[in-house]
Coordinates of C-alpha atoms and ligand atoms in Angstrom, one line a residue:
M1 CA 141.2 134.7 74.5
A2 CA 140.8 131.3 72.8
K3 CA 140.8 128.5 75.4
T4 CA 143.6 126.0 75.6
N5 CA 142.8 122.2 75.6
K6 CA 144.0 122.2 79.2
Q7 CA 141.6 125.0 80.2
M8 CA 138.8 123.1 78.5
S9 CA 139.5 119.8 80.2
D10 CA 139.9 121.6 83.6
E11 CA 136.4 122.9 83.0
L12 CA 135.0 119.5 82.2
D13 CA 136.4 118.3 85.6
K14 CA 134.7 121.0 87.5
K15 CA 131.5 120.2 89.3
L16 CA 128.8 122.4 87.9
D17 CA 125.9 123.8 89.8
A18 CA 123.0 121.2 89.9
L19 CA 120.8 123.5 87.7
E20 CA 123.3 123.2 84.9
Y21 CA 122.7 119.4 84.7
L22 CA 119.0 120.0 85.0
K23 CA 119.0 122.4 82.1
D24 CA 121.2 120.0 80.1
E25 CA 118.9 117.1 80.6
S26 CA 115.6 119.0 80.3
N27 CA 115.1 118.3 76.6
Y28 CA 115.3 122.0 75.9
L29 CA 113.2 123.2 78.8
R30 CA 110.4 120.6 78.5
G31 CA 111.2 118.5 81.7
T32 CA 108.0 117.0 82.8
I33 CA 106.0 120.3 83.0
E34 CA 103.2 118.9 80.9
Q35 CA 102.7 115.9 83.1
G36 CA 102.9 118.0 86.2
L37 CA 100.1 120.3 84.9
A38 CA 97.9 117.4 84.4
D39 CA 98.3 115.9 87.9
P40 CA 95.0 116.9 89.7
L41 CA 96.2 115.6 93.2
T42 CA 98.4 118.7 93.9
G43 CA 98.3 122.4 93.2
A44 CA 102.0 122.3 92.6
I45 CA 104.5 120.9 90.1
S46 CA 107.7 119.0 90.8
D47 CA 110.8 120.9 92.2
D48 CA 112.8 120.4 89.0
D49 CA 109.9 121.6 86.8
T50 CA 109.4 124.8 88.9
K51 CA 113.0 125.7 87.9
L52 CA 112.3 125.0 84.2
L53 CA 109.0 126.8 84.4
K54 CA 110.8 130.1 85.0
F55 CA 112.1 129.9 81.4
H56 CA 108.5 129.9 80.3
G57 CA 107.8 133.1 82.2
S58 CA 106.2 131.7 85.4
Y59 CA 107.1 131.2 89.0
Q60 CA 105.4 128.7 91.4
Q61 CA 104.6 130.5 94.6
D62 CA 102.4 130.0 97.7
D63 CA 100.4 132.4 99.8
R64 CA 102.8 133.1 102.6
D65 CA 100.1 134.8 104.7
L66 CA 98.4 131.4 104.8
R67 CA 101.4 129.2 105.2
D68 CA 101.3 128.6 109.0
E69 CA 97.6 128.1 109.1
R70 CA 97.6 125.5 106.3
R71 CA 100.5 123.7 107.9
K72 CA 98.5 123.4 111.2
Q73 CA 95.6 122.0 109.2
K74 CA 98.0 119.6 107.5
L75 CA 97.1 121.0 104.1
E76 CA 99.7 121.6 101.4
P77 CA 100.6 125.3 101.0
A78 CA 98.2 127.4 99.0
Y79 CA 100.1 127.1 95.7
S80 CA 99.5 129.5 92.9
F81 CA 101.6 130.8 89.9
M82 CA 102.9 134.2 89.0
I83 CA 103.1 134.9 85.2
R84 CA 105.4 137.5 83.8
V85 CA 104.7 138.8 80.2
R86 CA 107.4 139.6 77.7
L87 CA 106.8 143.1 76.7
P88 CA 109.9 144.7 75.1
G89 CA 110.1 148.4 76.0
G90 CA 106.9 148.0 78.0
T91 CA 104.7 149.0 75.1
A92 CA 101.2 147.6 74.8
T93 CA 98.1 148.4 72.7
P94 CA 94.7 149.3 74.3
E95 CA 93.4 145.9 73.1
Q96 CA 96.3 144.2 74.9
W97 CA 95.6 146.2 78.0
I98 CA 92.0 145.0 78.0
A99 CA 93.2 141.4 77.4
M100 CA 95.5 141.7 80.4
D101 CA 92.7 143.2 82.5
D102 CA 90.4 140.3 81.6
I103 CA 93.1 137.7 82.5
S104 CA 93.7 139.3 85.8
N105 CA 89.9 139.3 86.5
N106 CA 89.2 135.8 85.3
Y107 CA 92.2 133.8 86.3
A108 CA 94.4 135.8 88.7
N109 CA 93.9 137.9 91.8
H110 CA 92.1 140.8 90.2
T111 CA 95.2 143.0 90.2
L112 CA 97.9 143.7 87.6
K113 CA 101.5 144.5 88.7
L114 CA 103.4 146.8 86.5
T115 CA 107.0 145.7 87.1
T116 CA 110.2 147.6 87.5
R117 CA 111.3 146.0 84.2
Q118 CA 108.3 147.4 82.3
T119 CA 106.0 144.4 82.1
F120 CA 102.8 142.9 83.4
Q121 CA 102.8 140.4 86.2
F122 CA 99.8 138.3 87.2
H123 CA 99.6 136.8 90.7
G124 CA 97.5 134.0 92.2
I125 CA 96.9 131.9 89.1
L126 CA 95.9 128.3 90.1
K127 CA 97.6 125.4 88.3
R128 CA 94.4 124.5 86.6
N129 CA 94.2 127.9 85.0
L130 CA 97.8 128.3 84.1
K131 CA 97.6 127.0 80.6
T132 CA 94.5 128.9 79.7
S133 CA 96.1 132.1 81.0
M134 CA 99.1 131.5 78.9
K135 CA 96.9 130.9 75.9
K136 CA 95.0 134.1 76.5
I137 CA 98.2 136.1 76.7
N138 CA 99.3 134.6 73.4
E139 CA 95.9 135.3 71.8
S140 CA 96.6 139.0 72.6
V141 CA 99.8 138.7 70.5
L142 CA 102.0 138.8 73.6
D143 CA 104.0 135.9 75.1
T144 CA 105.9 135.0 78.2
I145 CA 108.9 133.3 76.7
A146 CA 112.1 134.0 78.5
A147 CA 110.5 136.4 80.9
C148 CA 112.3 134.6 83.7
G149 CA 115.2 132.0 83.7
D150 CA 118.8 131.9 82.6
V151 CA 118.2 133.7 79.3
N152 CA 117.9 137.3 78.1
R153 CA 114.9 138.8 80.0
N154 CA 112.5 141.5 79.1
T155 CA 114.4 144.2 77.2
M156 CA 113.8 147.6 78.7
C157 CA 113.5 150.9 76.9
N158 CA 113.1 154.5 77.8
P159 CA 109.4 155.3 77.2
N160 CA 110.2 158.9 76.2
P161 CA 107.1 161.1 76.3
Y162 CA 109.0 163.9 74.5
Q163 CA 110.6 162.7 71.3
S164 CA 108.0 160.5 69.6
H165 CA 110.1 159.6 66.5
I166 CA 113.1 158.6 68.6
H167 CA 110.9 156.6 70.9
K168 CA 109.6 154.6 68.0
E169 CA 113.1 153.9 66.8
I170 CA 114.6 152.8 70.1
N171 CA 111.5 150.8 71.1
D172 CA 111.9 149.0 67.8
Y173 CA 115.5 148.2 68.7
A174 CA 114.3 146.8 72.1
T175 CA 111.9 144.5 70.3
Q176 CA 114.5 143.4 67.7
I177 CA 117.0 142.6 70.5
S178 CA 114.4 140.8 72.5
D179 CA 113.2 138.7 69.5
H180 CA 116.7 138.0 68.3
L181 CA 117.8 136.7 71.7
L182 CA 114.8 134.4 72.3
P183 CA 115.4 130.8 73.0
K184 CA 114.5 128.8 69.9
T185 CA 113.2 125.6 71.6
N186 CA 109.7 124.6 70.6
A187 CA 108.9 123.6 74.2
Y188 CA 106.9 126.7 74.9
H189 CA 104.5 126.1 72.0
E190 CA 104.1 122.5 72.8
I191 CA 103.4 122.9 76.4
W192 CA 101.2 126.0 76.4
L193 CA 99.8 126.4 72.9
D194 CA 99.2 122.8 71.9
G195 CA 101.9 123.2 69.3
E196 CA 102.9 120.1 67.3
K197 CA 105.3 117.9 69.2
V198 CA 108.8 117.9 67.7
L199 CA 109.5 114.2 67.8
D200 CA 113.3 114.1 67.7
S201 CA 114.0 117.1 69.8
S202 CA 117.8 116.4 69.7
E203 CA 117.7 117.8 66.2
E204 CA 116.5 121.1 67.7
I205 CA 119.2 123.6 68.0
E206 CA 119.7 126.5 70.3
P207 CA 122.5 128.1 68.2
M208 CA 123.0 130.9 70.6
Y209 CA 122.3 129.4 74.0
G210 CA 123.2 125.7 73.7
K211 CA 121.6 123.1 75.9
K212 CA 122.7 124.7 79.2
Y213 CA 121.4 128.2 78.3
L214 CA 123.2 131.0 80.2
P215 CA 124.9 130.6 83.6
R216 CA 122.3 133.1 85.0
K217 CA 119.7 135.6 84.0
F218 CA 120.7 138.3 81.5
K219 CA 119.3 141.8 81.2
I220 CA 119.4 144.5 78.6
G221 CA 118.0 148.0 78.7
I222 CA 118.1 151.1 76.4
A223 CA 118.3 154.6 78.0
L224 CA 118.0 157.9 76.2
P225 CA 119.8 160.8 77.9
P226 CA 118.9 163.0 79.7
S227 CA 116.7 160.3 81.3
N228 CA 118.3 157.3 83.0
D229 CA 114.9 156.0 83.9
I230 CA 115.7 152.4 83.0
D231 CA 118.8 152.5 85.3
V232 CA 121.2 151.7 82.5
Y233 CA 124.0 150.9 85.0
S234 CA 121.9 148.1 86.6
Q235 CA 121.8 146.1 83.3
D236 CA 124.1 143.3 82.1
I237 CA 124.2 145.3 78.8
G238 CA 123.2 148.9 79.0
L239 CA 122.6 150.8 75.8
I240 CA 122.7 154.6 75.9
G241 CA 121.1 156.2 72.8
I242 CA 123.3 158.9 71.2
V243 CA 121.3 161.5 69.2
E244 CA 123.0 164.0 66.9
D245 CA 121.0 166.7 65.2
G246 CA 117.7 165.0 66.2
T247 CA 118.8 161.7 64.7
L248 CA 119.7 158.5 66.6
I249 CA 123.2 157.5 65.4
G250 CA 124.0 154.6 67.8
F251 CA 124.6 153.5 71.3
N252 CA 127.2 153.7 74.0
V253 CA 127.4 150.3 75.6
T254 CA 127.9 149.5 79.3
I255 CA 128.6 146.0 80.5
G256 CA 128.4 144.1 83.8
G257 CA 125.8 145.9 85.9
G258 CA 123.5 143.9 88.3
M259 CA 121.7 144.4 91.6
G260 CA 121.5 141.2 93.5
M261 CA 123.6 140.0 96.4
T262 CA 123.3 137.7 99.4
H263 CA 123.3 139.0 102.9
G264 CA 126.5 138.2 104.7
N265 CA 128.4 137.0 101.6
T266 CA 130.8 139.7 100.6
D267 CA 131.8 137.8 97.4
T268 CA 128.4 138.9 96.2
Y269 CA 127.6 142.6 95.5
P270 CA 125.6 144.9 93.4
Q271 CA 127.6 146.4 90.6
V272 CA 127.3 149.3 88.1
G273 CA 127.8 148.7 84.4
R274 CA 131.1 150.0 83.0
L275 CA 131.3 152.0 79.7
A276 CA 132.8 149.7 77.0
G277 CA 132.5 152.0 73.9
F278 CA 130.1 153.1 71.1
V279 CA 128.5 151.1 68.4
P280 CA 126.5 152.3 65.3
K281 CA 122.8 151.6 65.6
G282 CA 122.6 149.1 62.8
K283 CA 125.1 146.8 64.6
V284 CA 123.5 146.9 68.0
V285 CA 121.6 143.6 67.8
D286 CA 124.8 141.7 66.8
V287 CA 126.8 143.4 69.5
C288 CA 124.2 142.2 72.1
E289 CA 124.4 138.7 70.8
K290 CA 128.2 138.6 70.9
I291 CA 128.3 140.0 74.4
L292 CA 125.7 137.4 75.5
T293 CA 127.9 134.6 74.0
I294 CA 130.9 135.8 76.0
Q295 CA 128.9 135.4 79.2
R296 CA 127.7 132.0 77.9
D297 CA 131.3 130.9 77.4
Y298 CA 133.0 132.6 80.4
G299 CA 130.3 132.9 83.0
N300 CA 130.7 130.9 86.2
R301 CA 128.6 127.7 86.0
E302 CA 129.8 126.2 89.3
N303 CA 128.4 128.8 91.7
R304 CA 125.2 130.5 90.8
K305 CA 125.9 133.2 93.4
N306 CA 128.8 134.4 91.3
A307 CA 127.4 133.6 87.9
R308 CA 126.0 136.9 86.7
F309 CA 127.9 138.7 83.9
K310 CA 129.0 141.4 86.4
Y311 CA 131.3 138.8 88.1
T312 CA 132.6 137.7 84.7
V313 CA 133.4 141.2 83.7
D314 CA 135.1 141.9 87.1
R315 CA 137.1 138.7 86.8
L316 CA 138.3 139.2 83.2
G317 CA 138.4 143.0 83.3
V318 CA 136.5 145.4 80.9
D319 CA 139.4 145.6 78.5
K320 CA 139.6 141.8 78.0
V321 CA 135.9 141.6 77.5
V322 CA 136.0 144.4 74.8
E323 CA 139.0 142.7 73.2
E324 CA 137.0 139.4 73.0
L325 CA 134.0 141.3 71.7
N326 CA 135.9 142.9 68.9
T327 CA 137.3 139.5 67.9
R328 CA 133.8 137.9 67.9
L329 CA 132.4 140.9 65.9
G330 CA 135.3 141.0 63.4
W331 CA 135.5 144.8 63.8
D332 CA 136.4 147.2 66.7
I333 CA 133.8 149.0 68.7
E334 CA 134.5 152.8 68.9
D335 CA 135.2 155.1 71.8
A336 CA 132.2 156.0 73.9
R337 CA 130.5 159.3 72.9
D338 CA 129.7 162.1 75.3
F339 CA 126.3 162.1 77.0
E340 CA 124.8 163.4 80.2
F341 CA 122.0 162.0 82.4
E342 CA 119.9 164.2 84.6
H343 CA 117.6 161.9 86.5
N344 CA 116.2 158.4 86.7
G345 CA 112.6 159.1 87.6
D346 CA 109.6 159.7 85.4
R347 CA 108.2 163.0 84.0
L348 CA 104.7 163.0 85.3
G349 CA 101.4 164.4 83.9
W350 CA 100.7 165.7 80.4
I351 CA 103.7 166.2 78.0
E352 CA 103.4 167.1 74.3
G353 CA 105.5 164.8 72.1
D354 CA 107.3 166.2 69.1
E355 CA 104.8 164.9 66.6
G356 CA 101.8 166.8 68.0
V357 CA 100.5 163.9 70.1
W358 CA 100.1 164.0 73.9
N359 CA 101.4 161.6 76.6
Y360 CA 100.1 161.4 80.1
T361 CA 102.2 159.8 82.8
L362 CA 100.1 158.5 85.6
F363 CA 101.6 157.8 89.0
I364 CA 100.9 154.3 90.2
Q365 CA 102.1 153.5 93.7
N366 CA 104.5 150.5 93.4
G367 CA 102.9 149.6 90.1
R368 CA 99.9 147.8 91.6
V369 CA 96.8 148.3 89.5
K370 CA 93.7 147.4 91.5
D371 CA 90.4 148.9 92.6
T372 CA 89.8 149.9 96.2
E373 CA 86.7 151.5 97.6
D374 CA 88.1 155.0 97.2
Y375 CA 90.4 154.6 94.2
Q376 CA 89.0 152.7 91.2
L377 CA 92.3 152.7 89.3
K378 CA 91.7 149.4 87.5
T379 CA 88.2 150.2 86.3
A380 CA 89.4 153.7 85.2
L381 CA 92.3 152.3 83.1
R382 CA 89.9 149.8 81.5
K383 CA 87.6 152.7 80.5
I384 CA 90.5 154.6 79.1
A385 CA 91.7 151.5 77.2
E386 CA 88.3 151.2 75.7
T387 CA 88.4 154.6 74.1
H388 CA 92.2 155.2 73.7
T389 CA 93.6 155.0 70.2
G390 CA 97.3 155.3 71.0
D391 CA 99.3 153.0 73.1
F392 CA 100.3 152.3 76.8
R393 CA 103.8 152.4 78.0
L394 CA 104.8 150.9 81.2
S395 CA 107.5 153.0 82.8
P396 CA 110.7 151.6 84.4
N397 CA 109.5 153.2 87.7
Q398 CA 106.3 151.2 87.8
N399 CA 104.2 154.1 86.4
L400 CA 102.0 154.1 83.3
I401 CA 102.1 156.4 80.2
I402 CA 98.9 156.8 78.3
A403 CA 100.8 157.6 75.1
N404 CA 100.1 158.9 71.6
V405 CA 96.9 160.7 72.6
T406 CA 95.7 162.8 69.7
P407 CA 94.6 166.3 70.4
E408 CA 91.0 165.3 69.6
K409 CA 91.1 162.5 72.2
K410 CA 92.9 164.4 74.9
E411 CA 89.8 165.9 76.5
E412 CA 88.0 162.6 76.6
I413 CA 90.9 161.0 78.4
Q414 CA 91.3 164.0 80.7
N415 CA 87.5 163.6 81.6
L416 CA 88.1 160.0 82.6
I417 CA 91.1 161.0 84.6
D418 CA 89.0 163.6 86.4
Q419 CA 86.0 161.3 86.8
Y420 CA 88.0 158.7 88.6
G421 CA 90.3 161.1 90.4
L422 CA 93.4 159.6 88.9
T423 CA 96.6 161.3 89.9
D424 CA 99.9 162.1 88.2
G425 CA 101.4 162.2 91.6
K426 CA 102.3 165.9 91.4
N427 CA 100.3 166.5 94.6
Y428 CA 102.6 164.0 96.4
T429 CA 106.0 164.7 97.9
G430 CA 109.2 164.3 95.8
L431 CA 110.0 161.3 97.9
R432 CA 106.8 159.4 97.2
R433 CA 106.9 160.2 93.5
N434 CA 110.4 158.7 93.3
S435 CA 109.6 155.5 95.3
M436 CA 109.7 151.9 94.2
A437 CA 109.0 148.6 96.0
C438 CA 109.2 145.1 94.9
V439 CA 106.3 142.6 95.5
A440 CA 107.7 140.6 98.4
F441 CA 104.9 139.3 100.7
P442 CA 102.6 137.5 100.3
T443 CA 103.6 136.0 97.0
C444 CA 107.3 136.1 96.7
G445 CA 108.9 132.9 98.1
L446 CA 112.2 134.7 98.7
A447 CA 110.9 137.7 100.7
M448 CA 112.3 138.1 104.2
A449 CA 110.3 141.3 105.0
E450 CA 107.4 143.2 103.6
S451 CA 108.0 145.7 100.8
E452 CA 105.1 146.7 98.5
R453 CA 102.6 146.5 101.3
Y454 CA 104.8 148.5 103.7
L455 CA 106.7 151.2 101.9
P456 CA 103.7 153.6 101.4
S457 CA 103.1 153.8 105.1
L458 CA 106.8 154.2 105.9
I459 CA 106.9 157.0 103.4
S460 CA 104.0 158.7 105.1
K461 CA 106.0 158.8 108.3
I462 CA 109.2 160.0 106.6
E463 CA 107.1 162.7 105.0
D464 CA 106.4 164.1 108.5
L465 CA 110.2 164.5 108.8
L466 CA 110.5 166.1 105.4
D467 CA 107.8 168.6 106.4
E468 CA 109.7 169.4 109.5
A469 CA 113.0 169.8 107.6
G470 CA 111.3 171.9 104.9
V471 CA 112.3 169.6 102.1
N472 CA 109.1 167.9 101.0
D473 CA 109.4 169.2 97.5
E474 CA 112.8 167.8 97.0
E475 CA 113.0 164.8 94.7
I476 CA 114.7 161.9 96.5
T477 CA 114.8 158.4 95.3
I478 CA 113.7 155.7 97.9
R479 CA 113.4 152.0 97.2
M480 CA 112.6 149.0 99.2
T481 CA 112.9 145.2 98.5
G482 CA 112.0 142.3 100.7
C483 CA 115.3 140.6 100.2
P484 CA 118.7 141.3 98.8
N485 CA 117.9 140.0 95.3
G486 CA 117.2 143.6 94.4
C487 CA 114.2 143.4 92.1
A488 CA 113.4 147.2 92.6
R489 CA 117.0 148.1 92.0
P490 CA 117.5 149.3 95.6
A491 CA 121.3 149.6 95.5
L492 CA 121.0 152.7 93.2
A493 CA 118.6 154.7 95.4
E494 CA 119.5 157.6 97.6
I495 CA 117.6 155.9 100.4
A496 CA 117.1 152.2 100.3
F497 CA 115.8 149.4 102.6
I498 CA 116.6 145.8 102.0
G499 CA 114.7 143.2 104.1
K500 CA 116.5 141.0 106.6
A501 CA 113.6 139.6 108.7
P502 CA 110.0 140.5 109.3
G503 CA 110.0 144.2 110.2
K504 CA 113.8 144.5 109.9
Y505 CA 115.8 146.1 107.2
N506 CA 119.3 147.1 106.3
M507 CA 119.3 150.8 105.5
Y508 CA 121.5 152.2 102.7
L509 CA 122.2 155.8 101.9
G510 CA 124.1 157.8 99.2
G511 CA 123.0 156.4 95.9
G512 CA 123.1 158.8 92.9
F513 CA 119.9 160.6 91.8
K514 CA 120.9 159.9 88.2
G515 CA 121.2 156.2 89.0
E516 CA 125.0 156.5 88.5
R517 CA 126.3 155.5 92.0
L518 CA 125.7 152.7 94.4
N519 CA 124.6 153.4 97.9
K520 CA 126.3 152.3 101.2
L521 CA 125.1 150.4 104.2
Y522 CA 124.3 152.9 107.0
K523 CA 122.4 150.8 109.6
E524 CA 121.9 147.1 109.8
N525 CA 118.8 145.1 110.8
I526 CA 116.7 148.0 112.1
G527 CA 112.9 148.4 112.6
E528 CA 110.7 151.3 111.9
Q529 CA 111.4 153.3 115.0
E530 CA 115.1 153.2 114.4
I531 CA 114.7 154.0 110.7
L532 CA 112.9 157.2 111.6
E533 CA 115.3 158.1 114.4
S534 CA 118.3 157.6 112.1
L535 CA 116.8 159.5 109.3
R536 CA 115.6 162.5 111.3
P537 CA 118.9 164.3 112.1
I538 CA 120.2 163.6 108.6
L539 CA 117.1 165.1 106.9
M540 CA 117.1 168.1 109.3
D541 CA 120.8 168.8 108.4
Y542 CA 119.9 168.4 104.7
G543 CA 117.2 171.0 105.2
K544 CA 119.6 173.4 106.8
E545 CA 122.9 172.7 105.1
R546 CA 122.3 171.6 101.6
L547 CA 124.0 173.5 98.8
E548 CA 122.0 175.0 96.0
G549 CA 120.5 172.1 94.0
E550 CA 122.4 169.5 96.0
R551 CA 120.9 166.1 95.9
F552 CA 120.2 164.1 99.1
G553 CA 122.5 161.2 97.9
D554 CA 125.3 163.7 97.3
F555 CA 124.7 165.5 100.6
V556 CA 125.1 162.4 102.8
I557 CA 128.5 161.8 101.2
R558 CA 129.7 165.4 101.4
S559 CA 128.6 165.6 105.1
G560 CA 130.3 162.4 106.0
V561 CA 127.3 160.3 106.8
V562 CA 128.4 157.5 104.5
A563 CA 131.5 157.0 102.3
K564 CA 131.2 157.3 98.5
V565 CA 131.0 153.9 96.7
H566 CA 132.8 153.8 93.4
G567 CA 131.8 150.4 92.3
G568 CA 130.6 147.0 93.4
Q569 CA 134.0 146.0 94.7
D570 CA 134.0 148.7 97.4
F571 CA 130.3 148.2 98.3
H572 CA 131.1 146.2 101.4
S573 CA 134.3 147.9 102.4
Ligands
HEM1 C1 118.7 135.9 92.7 C2 118.2 136.9 92.2 C3 116.7 137.1 92.0 C4 115.7 136.2 92.2 C5 115.7 134.8 92.6 C6 114.4 136.9 91.9 C7 113.2 136.3 92.0 C8 112.0 137.1 91.8 C9 110.7 136.6 92.1 C10 110.4 135.3 92.7 C11 109.9 137.6 91.8 C12 108.4 137.5 91.9 C13 107.8 138.1 93.1 C14 106.4 138.2 92.9 O1 105.9 138.7 91.9 O2 105.7 137.6 93.8 C15 110.6 138.7 91.3 C16 110.1 139.8 90.8 C17 110.8 140.7 90.1 N1 112.2 140.7 89.9 FE1 113.4 139.5 90.7 N2 114.7 138.1 91.5 C18 116.1 138.3 91.5 C19 116.8 139.5 91.2 C20 116.3 140.5 90.5 C21 117.0 141.7 90.0 C22 118.4 141.9 90.4 C23 116.1 142.4 89.3 C24 116.3 143.7 88.6 C25 117.2 144.6 88.9 C26 114.9 141.7 89.3 C27 113.7 142.2 88.7 C28 112.5 141.8 89.0 C29 111.3 142.4 88.7 C30 111.2 143.6 87.7 C31 110.2 141.8 89.3 C32 108.8 142.2 89.2 C33 108.3 142.7 90.5 C34 108.3 144.2 90.7 O3 108.4 145.0 89.8 O4 108.3 144.5 91.9 N3 115.0 140.6 90.0 N4 112.0 138.3 91.3
SF4_2 S1 113.7 141.5 95.9 FE1 113.4 139.6 96.9 S2 111.5 139.8 98.0 FE2 111.5 141.4 96.4 S3 110.4 140.4 94.7 FE3 112.7 140.2 94.4 S4 113.1 138.2 95.2 FE4 111.1 138.8 96.1

């Protein structure tokens, strides 16, 4: 698939997206961020710098609850910054937990968000505190490099509470992949950590990325069957661990998954990753690098809406991408091995790992760690961190595993769980246990409707229907996002809501419980009453007519409520 001179000169003639020029001219992601931070006259930085800032792991935002009032008062919006940590596999030490807790108290809005990609997010950080917050994160031996932006993002990994030795190994691969695919620019150290300035930055090289980095964000995740908790099919590169006789031998590789789309633009669609083949474990880092460079070279740089790897794979075809991958590797990847997923949720409560340690998965609604009058979750987790000798694992479903608890420590941790009334969610319905919502209002600038602040109350109302239908123990995945970007992976849920306007959502049904199938639009632009009215007869039928063990997502297809979606290209048809 080498390019001809004609192809290359055609490409030079094409008008690239404005961000491509910005990246190219940013002096390897420096822009004027440093000057912007020093300007005391505004709580914001320049538009161009906000785009570059993402590559450093931060988004500029403003409090949308206050927007109108501030406009009336002729004040600039209430700007603040979100910081996203890079935490491969979502694993943190108790000391790191305490450091994150301190940062959230001292510089952010006193909450921590555990994200759907297994990392910490801070909200509400004022410009004057941004650099100190970054420094504090780095002092805790974590960083935020490439947590956002057109680069490889936080690498996900199954947090496996069962097989401790395999968890260690795959988590280590997640870290190796993340470290290997980091941008090499010194800009991060210069801007945030007072690193020495590299005078002639043109000598700096980004051997993997080049000056324009990738056409769009890039995501990698490692699943370990039977759990598809990381939603392997939503990743640009999905890795499925293959274990034989208790030993990890390698990974099946999927390519070209992704969640985002734009309302009303059928050229954009969520897509599931396709199986490309199997690779031995020792080669997996190189395989990820080579796939990433294929996207770097063939991804669409003219239109960001069609720039994700999923569109590149769809345009070239899986076979061509594999052929190119084999050429770049210098050897051929093998045929995919057999595997089977059973679910994409978390296993809650205490589970004994295979090395005699215990793991407790705590249910955290939408991943928001905060104290309220009747639920002191944040304080409780700090107390646990102060005594815990194992580690914490952020789950891909926004929950938290208190992991590697020794038998001697188990009682002490359990006492704290009891003292603060923490819940593993087993007393909740199967719907609430399998729910996820993105942040949306008030911080996300792209939100069209509420998500995290609204889904819990909508679920309470749907639970009344579940009671009536007699299915409140059934596990059903439900996800909501405030816009179609898809940060909570809604397109894979059995029931999903994607925000259109305040109080209005598109409702989708029929995703696969194992995260293997996209859902289908059922009703457009509906409010709460219509949501409940539409769901009621379907849930009642499910209660009466479901087959033994039949999942809700499968039932709505079998009973003709929605058509089955085979892949992104028939998502809109
Ligand atoms: C054009 C596409 C997208 C844009 C512009 C975008 C932008 C954003 C922004 C601004 C936030 C911060 C919201 C806040 O914390 O206030 C966010 C959160 C997040 N996004 Fe995206 N996003 C996009 C697509 C996606 C997709 C497809 C995924 C993964 C499937 C994803 C994963 C996340 C995660 C994990 C968070 C953290 C919040 C959470 O867990 O609820 N994003 N995104
Ligand atoms: S899905 Fe949309 S509203 Fe939700 S966090 Fe992502 S960008 Fe914001």
